[in-house]
Short mmCIF file of C-alpha atoms and ligand atoms in Angstrom, two decimals:
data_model
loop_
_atom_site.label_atom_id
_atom_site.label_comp_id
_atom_site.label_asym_id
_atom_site.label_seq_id
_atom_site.Cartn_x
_atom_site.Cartn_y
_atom_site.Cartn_z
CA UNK A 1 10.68 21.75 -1.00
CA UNK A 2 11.19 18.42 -2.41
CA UNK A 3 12.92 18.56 -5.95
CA UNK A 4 12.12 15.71 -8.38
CA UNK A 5 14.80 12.88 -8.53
CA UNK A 6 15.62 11.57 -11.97
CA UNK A 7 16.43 7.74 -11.65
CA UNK A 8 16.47 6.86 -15.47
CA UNK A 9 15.55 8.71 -19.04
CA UNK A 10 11.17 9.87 -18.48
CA UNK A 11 11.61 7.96 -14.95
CA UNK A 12 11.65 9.78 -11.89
CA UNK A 13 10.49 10.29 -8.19
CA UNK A 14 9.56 12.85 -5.20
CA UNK A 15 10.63 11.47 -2.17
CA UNK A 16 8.15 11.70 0.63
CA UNK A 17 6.57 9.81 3.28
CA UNK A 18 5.16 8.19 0.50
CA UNK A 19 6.95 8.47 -2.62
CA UNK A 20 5.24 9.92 -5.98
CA UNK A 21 6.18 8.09 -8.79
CA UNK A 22 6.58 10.61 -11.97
CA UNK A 23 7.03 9.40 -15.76
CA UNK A 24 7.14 11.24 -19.19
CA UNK A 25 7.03 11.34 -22.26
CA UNK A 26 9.26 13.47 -25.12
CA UNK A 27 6.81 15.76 -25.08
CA UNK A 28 6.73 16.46 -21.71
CA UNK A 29 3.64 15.11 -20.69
CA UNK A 30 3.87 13.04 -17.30
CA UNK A 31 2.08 11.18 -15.40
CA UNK A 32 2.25 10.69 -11.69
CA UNK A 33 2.10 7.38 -9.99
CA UNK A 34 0.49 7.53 -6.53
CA UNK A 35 0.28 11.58 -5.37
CA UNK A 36 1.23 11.36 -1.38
CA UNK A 37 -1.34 11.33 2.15
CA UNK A 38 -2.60 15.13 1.45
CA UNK A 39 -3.09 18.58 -0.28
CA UNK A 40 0.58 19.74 0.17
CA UNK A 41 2.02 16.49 -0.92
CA UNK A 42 -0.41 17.07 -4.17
CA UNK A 43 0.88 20.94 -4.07
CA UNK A 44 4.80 19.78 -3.92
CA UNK A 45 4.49 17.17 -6.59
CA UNK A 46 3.00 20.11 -8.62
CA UNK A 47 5.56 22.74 -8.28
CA UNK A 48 8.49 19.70 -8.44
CA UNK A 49 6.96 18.80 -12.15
CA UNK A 50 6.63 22.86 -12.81
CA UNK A 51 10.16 23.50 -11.74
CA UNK A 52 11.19 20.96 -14.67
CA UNK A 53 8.56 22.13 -17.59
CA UNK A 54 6.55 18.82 -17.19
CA UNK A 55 2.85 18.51 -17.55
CA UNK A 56 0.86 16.61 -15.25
CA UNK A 57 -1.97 15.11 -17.33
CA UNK A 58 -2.49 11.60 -15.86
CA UNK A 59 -2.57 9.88 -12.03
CA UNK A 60 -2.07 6.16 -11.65
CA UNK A 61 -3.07 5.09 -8.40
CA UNK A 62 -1.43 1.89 -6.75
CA UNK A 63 -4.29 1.14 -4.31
CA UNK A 64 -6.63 3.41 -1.71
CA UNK A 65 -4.77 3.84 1.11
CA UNK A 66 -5.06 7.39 1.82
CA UNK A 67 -1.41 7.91 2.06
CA UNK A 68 -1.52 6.85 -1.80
CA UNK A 69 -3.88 9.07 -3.47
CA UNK A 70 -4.46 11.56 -1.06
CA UNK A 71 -2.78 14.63 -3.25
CA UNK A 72 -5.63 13.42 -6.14
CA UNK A 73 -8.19 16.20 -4.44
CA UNK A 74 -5.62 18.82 -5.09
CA UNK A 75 -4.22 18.73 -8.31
CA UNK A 76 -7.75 17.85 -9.90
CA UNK A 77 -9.05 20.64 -8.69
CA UNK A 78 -5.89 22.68 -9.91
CA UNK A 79 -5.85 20.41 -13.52
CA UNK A 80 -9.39 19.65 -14.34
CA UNK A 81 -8.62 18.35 -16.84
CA UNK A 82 -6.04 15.83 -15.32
CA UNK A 83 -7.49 12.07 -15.26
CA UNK A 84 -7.18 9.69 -12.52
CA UNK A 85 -6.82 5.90 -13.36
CA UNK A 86 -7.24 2.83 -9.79
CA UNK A 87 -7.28 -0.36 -9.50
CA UNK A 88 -10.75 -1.85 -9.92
CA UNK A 89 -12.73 -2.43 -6.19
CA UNK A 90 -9.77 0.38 -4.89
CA UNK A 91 -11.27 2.63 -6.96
CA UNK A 92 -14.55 2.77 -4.86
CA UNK A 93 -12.33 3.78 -2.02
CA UNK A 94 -11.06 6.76 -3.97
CA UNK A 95 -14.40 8.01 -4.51
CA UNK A 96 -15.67 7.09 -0.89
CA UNK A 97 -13.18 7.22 1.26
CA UNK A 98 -15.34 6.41 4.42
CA UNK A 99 -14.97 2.59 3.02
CA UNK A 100 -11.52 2.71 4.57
CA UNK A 101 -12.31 3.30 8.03
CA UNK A 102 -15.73 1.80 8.19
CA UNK A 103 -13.68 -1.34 6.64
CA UNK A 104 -10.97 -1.06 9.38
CA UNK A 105 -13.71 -0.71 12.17
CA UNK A 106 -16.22 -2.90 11.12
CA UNK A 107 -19.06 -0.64 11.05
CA UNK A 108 -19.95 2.98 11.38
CA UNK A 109 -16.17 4.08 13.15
CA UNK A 110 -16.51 7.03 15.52
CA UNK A 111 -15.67 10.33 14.16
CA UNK A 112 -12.11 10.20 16.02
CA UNK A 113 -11.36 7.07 13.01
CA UNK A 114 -12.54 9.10 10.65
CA UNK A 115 -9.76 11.22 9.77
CA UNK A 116 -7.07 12.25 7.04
CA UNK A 117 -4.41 9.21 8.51
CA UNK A 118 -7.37 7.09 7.37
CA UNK A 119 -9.32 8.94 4.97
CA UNK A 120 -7.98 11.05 2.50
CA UNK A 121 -10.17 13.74 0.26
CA UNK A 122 -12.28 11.62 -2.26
CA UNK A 123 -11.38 11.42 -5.74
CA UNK A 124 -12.62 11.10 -9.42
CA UNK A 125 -11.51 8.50 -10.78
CA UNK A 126 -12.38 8.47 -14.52
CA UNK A 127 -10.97 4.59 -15.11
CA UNK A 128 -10.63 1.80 -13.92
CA UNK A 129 -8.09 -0.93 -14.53
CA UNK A 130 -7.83 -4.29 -13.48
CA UNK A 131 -4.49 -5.33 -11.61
CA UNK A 132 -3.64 -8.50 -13.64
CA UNK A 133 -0.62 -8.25 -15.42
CA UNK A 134 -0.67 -6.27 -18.68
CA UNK A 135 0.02 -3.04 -20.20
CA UNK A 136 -1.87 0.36 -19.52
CA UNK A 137 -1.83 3.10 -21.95
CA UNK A 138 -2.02 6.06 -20.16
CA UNK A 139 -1.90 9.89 -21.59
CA UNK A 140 0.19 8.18 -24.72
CA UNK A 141 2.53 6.64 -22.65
CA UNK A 142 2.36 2.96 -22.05
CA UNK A 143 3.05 1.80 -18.20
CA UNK A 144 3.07 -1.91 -17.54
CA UNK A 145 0.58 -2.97 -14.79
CA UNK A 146 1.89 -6.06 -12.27
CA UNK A 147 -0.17 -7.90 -10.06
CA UNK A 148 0.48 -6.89 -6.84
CA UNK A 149 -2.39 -7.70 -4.21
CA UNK A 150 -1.84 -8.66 -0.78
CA UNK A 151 -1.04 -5.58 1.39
CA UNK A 152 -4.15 -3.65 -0.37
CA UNK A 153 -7.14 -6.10 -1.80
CA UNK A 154 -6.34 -4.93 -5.61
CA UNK A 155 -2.94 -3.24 -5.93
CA UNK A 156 -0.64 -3.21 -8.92
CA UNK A 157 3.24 -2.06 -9.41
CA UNK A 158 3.46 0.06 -12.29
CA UNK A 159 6.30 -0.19 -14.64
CA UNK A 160 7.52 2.70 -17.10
CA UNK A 161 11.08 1.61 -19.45
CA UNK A 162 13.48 0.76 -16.77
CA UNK A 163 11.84 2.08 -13.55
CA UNK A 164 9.14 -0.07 -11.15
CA UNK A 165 7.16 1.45 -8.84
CA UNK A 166 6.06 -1.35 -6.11
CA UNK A 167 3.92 0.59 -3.91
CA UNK A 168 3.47 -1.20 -0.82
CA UNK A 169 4.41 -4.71 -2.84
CA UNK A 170 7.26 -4.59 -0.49
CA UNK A 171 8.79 -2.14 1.70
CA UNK A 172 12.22 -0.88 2.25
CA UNK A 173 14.49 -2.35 5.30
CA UNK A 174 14.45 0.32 7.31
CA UNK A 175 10.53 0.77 7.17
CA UNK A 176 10.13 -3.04 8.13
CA UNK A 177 12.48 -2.51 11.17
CA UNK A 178 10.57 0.45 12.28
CA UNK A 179 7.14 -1.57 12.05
CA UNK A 180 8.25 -5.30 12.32
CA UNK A 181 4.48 -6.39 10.83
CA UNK A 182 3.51 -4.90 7.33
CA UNK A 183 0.10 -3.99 7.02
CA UNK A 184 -1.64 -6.51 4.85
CA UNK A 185 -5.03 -7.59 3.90
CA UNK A 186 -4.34 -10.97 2.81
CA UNK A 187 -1.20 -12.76 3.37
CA UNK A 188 -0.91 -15.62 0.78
CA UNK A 189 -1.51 -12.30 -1.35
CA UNK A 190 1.13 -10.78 -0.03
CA UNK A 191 3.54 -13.71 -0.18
CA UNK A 192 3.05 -14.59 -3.88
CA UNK A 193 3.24 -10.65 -4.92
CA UNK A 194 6.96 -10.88 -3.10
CA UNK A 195 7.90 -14.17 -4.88
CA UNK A 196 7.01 -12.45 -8.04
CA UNK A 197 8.76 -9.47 -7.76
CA UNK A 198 11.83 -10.62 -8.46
CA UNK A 199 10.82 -11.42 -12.29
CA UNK A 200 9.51 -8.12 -12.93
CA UNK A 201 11.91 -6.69 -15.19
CA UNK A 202 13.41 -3.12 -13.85
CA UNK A 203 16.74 -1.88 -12.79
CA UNK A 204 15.25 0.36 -10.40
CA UNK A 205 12.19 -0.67 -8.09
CA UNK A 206 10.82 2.45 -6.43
CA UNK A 207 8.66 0.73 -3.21
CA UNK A 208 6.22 3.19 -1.56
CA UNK A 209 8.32 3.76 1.54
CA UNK A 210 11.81 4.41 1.64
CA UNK A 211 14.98 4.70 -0.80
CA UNK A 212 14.66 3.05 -4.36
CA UNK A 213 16.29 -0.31 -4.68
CA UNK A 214 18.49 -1.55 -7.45
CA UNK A 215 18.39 -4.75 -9.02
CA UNK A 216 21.14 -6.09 -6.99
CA UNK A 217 19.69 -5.38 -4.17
CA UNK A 218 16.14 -6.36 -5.02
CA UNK A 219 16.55 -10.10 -3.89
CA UNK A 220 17.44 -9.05 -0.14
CA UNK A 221 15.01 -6.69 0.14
CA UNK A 222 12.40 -9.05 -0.77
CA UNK A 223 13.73 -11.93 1.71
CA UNK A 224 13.39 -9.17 4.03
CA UNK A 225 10.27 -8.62 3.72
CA UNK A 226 9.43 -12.55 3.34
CA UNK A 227 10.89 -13.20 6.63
CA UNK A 228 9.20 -10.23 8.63
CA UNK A 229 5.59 -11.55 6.77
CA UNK A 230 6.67 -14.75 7.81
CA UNK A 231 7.92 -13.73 11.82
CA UNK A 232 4.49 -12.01 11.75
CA UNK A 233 2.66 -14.75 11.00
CA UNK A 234 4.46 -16.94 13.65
CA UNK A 235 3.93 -14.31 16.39
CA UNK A 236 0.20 -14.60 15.74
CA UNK A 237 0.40 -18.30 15.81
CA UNK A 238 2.12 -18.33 19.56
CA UNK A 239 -0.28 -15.92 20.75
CA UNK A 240 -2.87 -17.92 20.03
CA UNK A 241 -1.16 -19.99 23.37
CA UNK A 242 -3.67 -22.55 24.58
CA UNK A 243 -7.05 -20.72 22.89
CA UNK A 244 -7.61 -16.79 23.38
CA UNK A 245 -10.18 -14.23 21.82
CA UNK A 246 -9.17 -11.82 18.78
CA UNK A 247 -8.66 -9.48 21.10
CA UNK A 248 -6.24 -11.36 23.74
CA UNK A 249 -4.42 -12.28 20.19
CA UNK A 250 -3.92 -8.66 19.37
CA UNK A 251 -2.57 -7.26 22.69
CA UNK A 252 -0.17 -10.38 22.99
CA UNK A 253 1.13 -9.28 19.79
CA UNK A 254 1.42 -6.04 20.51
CA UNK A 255 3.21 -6.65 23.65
CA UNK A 256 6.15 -8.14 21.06
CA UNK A 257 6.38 -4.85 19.30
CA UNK A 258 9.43 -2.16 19.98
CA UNK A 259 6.54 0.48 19.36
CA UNK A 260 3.16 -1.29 19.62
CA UNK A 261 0.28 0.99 18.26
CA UNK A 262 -0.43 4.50 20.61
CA UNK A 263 -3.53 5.53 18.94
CA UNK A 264 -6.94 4.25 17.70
CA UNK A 265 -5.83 4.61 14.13
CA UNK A 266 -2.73 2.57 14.14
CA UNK A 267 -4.34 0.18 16.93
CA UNK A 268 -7.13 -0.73 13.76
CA UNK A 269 -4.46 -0.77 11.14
CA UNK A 270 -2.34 -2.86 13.41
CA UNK A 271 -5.59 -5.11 14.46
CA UNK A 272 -6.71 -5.56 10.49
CA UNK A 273 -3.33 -7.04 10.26
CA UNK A 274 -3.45 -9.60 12.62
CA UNK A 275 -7.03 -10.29 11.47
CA UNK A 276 -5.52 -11.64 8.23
CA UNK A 277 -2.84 -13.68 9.63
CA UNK A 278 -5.26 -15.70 11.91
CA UNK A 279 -7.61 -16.02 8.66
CA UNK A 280 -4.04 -17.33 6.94
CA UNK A 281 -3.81 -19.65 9.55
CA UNK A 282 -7.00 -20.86 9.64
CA UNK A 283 -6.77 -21.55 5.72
CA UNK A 284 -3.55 -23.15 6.55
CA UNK A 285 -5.22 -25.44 8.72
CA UNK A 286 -2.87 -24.22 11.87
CA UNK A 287 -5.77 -22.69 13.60
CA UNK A 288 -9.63 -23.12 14.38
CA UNK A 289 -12.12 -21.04 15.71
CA UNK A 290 -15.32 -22.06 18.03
CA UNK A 291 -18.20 -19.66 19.28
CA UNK A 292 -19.02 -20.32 22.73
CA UNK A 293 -21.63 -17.99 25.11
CA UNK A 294 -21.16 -15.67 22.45
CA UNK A 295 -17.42 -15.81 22.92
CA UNK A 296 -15.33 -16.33 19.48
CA UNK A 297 -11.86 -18.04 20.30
CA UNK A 298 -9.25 -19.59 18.67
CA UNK A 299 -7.44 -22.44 19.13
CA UNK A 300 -4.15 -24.15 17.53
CA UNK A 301 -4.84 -27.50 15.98
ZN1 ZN B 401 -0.60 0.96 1.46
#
């Protein structure tokens, strides 16, 4: 079972496939910071927290992916009287988690999308808080909020004394090798959240995926993650060739992949996240679009 790992004095994390961010107080009232994909994820953070005499009274959820808050269902339902705190618009995910799918698909999704990858168990969410930058008091303890949108529509880093936890702000290096394109909704989003970063003021940054990153090493992970945004966008720009359909766009990027997506899920994921580059480009005035026969395709300018 994963133990909790103590990075700096009421700062600490589980390591997971996504990691849980924990804080806490003198008293030993904590608060979690994202609670994993699923039940057992919500059941390990639990016992980790138990294991040191902590009290889980608060959640503080990054954004609605359903890796993020997917352990919510879980420990409210073992706490009720635990409260949940999202980003505003991410918070209607939380609650109705078929948004995420139906988003991703573009209308009802068969059942096959509809699953925990996807869609994780819905959750209360008893505030909301808005992801401009600012402080959040939350079960006595006061987190700093950061602005963090770009790979989710609203996301925020929370901050707690020395430690940040980024989410999916950025992600570690070996996570970007694995998938070459981060998911994101919105790319100049995503490209102003990583040239802000670097003023946040931490020693530790905790991302979402992968080990935590020090200070020192902050700057390279974030170029990192700059260039592979950047690559990505590029790769959709060439693909675009001499005019093709979303579609013919997609597969031509996948083609470029080490491991281009094997199943519907990851296919939409992977799809959503092209879909934003070509809207980059088109706001970038690289790209047009033009509906022919009822054919959309786009076209380098
Ligand atoms: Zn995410």
């Amino acid at each position: 079972m994963p133990e909790l790992v103590v990075l700096r004095e009421g700062c600490g994390y589980l390591p997971g496939g996504v990691n849980a961010g924990v804080v806490w107080g003198t008293e030993g009232r904590a608060v979690a910071v994202d609670t994993g994909g699923d039940r057992d994820a919500g059941r390990n953070l639990l016992r980790a927290l138990e294991s040191r005499s902590l009290q889980l009274v608060g959640v503080v959820n990054t954004h609605s992916h359903a890796d993020h808050y997917g352990g919510n269902e879980y420990l409210v339902r073992q706490r009720p009287e635990l409260e949940v705190w999202a980003p505003v618009l991410e918070e209607a995910v939380l609650r109705n988690p078929y948004l995420e799918p139906f988003s991703l698909y573009g209308a009802q999704p068969p059942a096959a999308l509809q699953n925990k990858w996807l869609m994780a168990r819905p959750s209360p969410v008893h505030h909301v808080y808005d992801t401009a930058d600012g402080e959040l008091e939350v079960a006595g303890l006061r987190l700093r909020v950061h602005r963090a949108d770009g790979h989710a529509v609203r996301q925020a880093a929370v901050g707690y004394g020395a430690v940040c936890y980024a989410a999916d702000a950025f992600f570690g290096t070996e996570v970007l090798w694995k998938y070459e394109i981060p998911f994101t909704h919105n790319v100049a989003g995503q490209l102003d959240t990583l040239a802000r970063a670097e003023s946040w003021p931490y020693e530790v940054f905790v991302p979402g995926h992968g080990p935590p990153v020090s200070r020192e090493q902050l700057f390279e992970v974030l170029e990192a993650n700059v260039r592979a945004v950047r690559q990505a966008t590029e790769r959709v720009h060439s693909a675009v060739g001499s005019g093709a359909t979303s579609d013919e766009v997609v597969h031509r990027v996948a083609r470029t992949l080490r491991s281009p997506p094997a199943n519907p899920s990851t296919y939409f994921l992977f799809r959503s996240t092209v879909m934003a580059h070509l809207a980059y480009l088109m706001e970038t005035k690289e790209v047009e679009w033009t509906v022919e026969q009822g054919t959309l395709r786009w076209a380098r300018r």
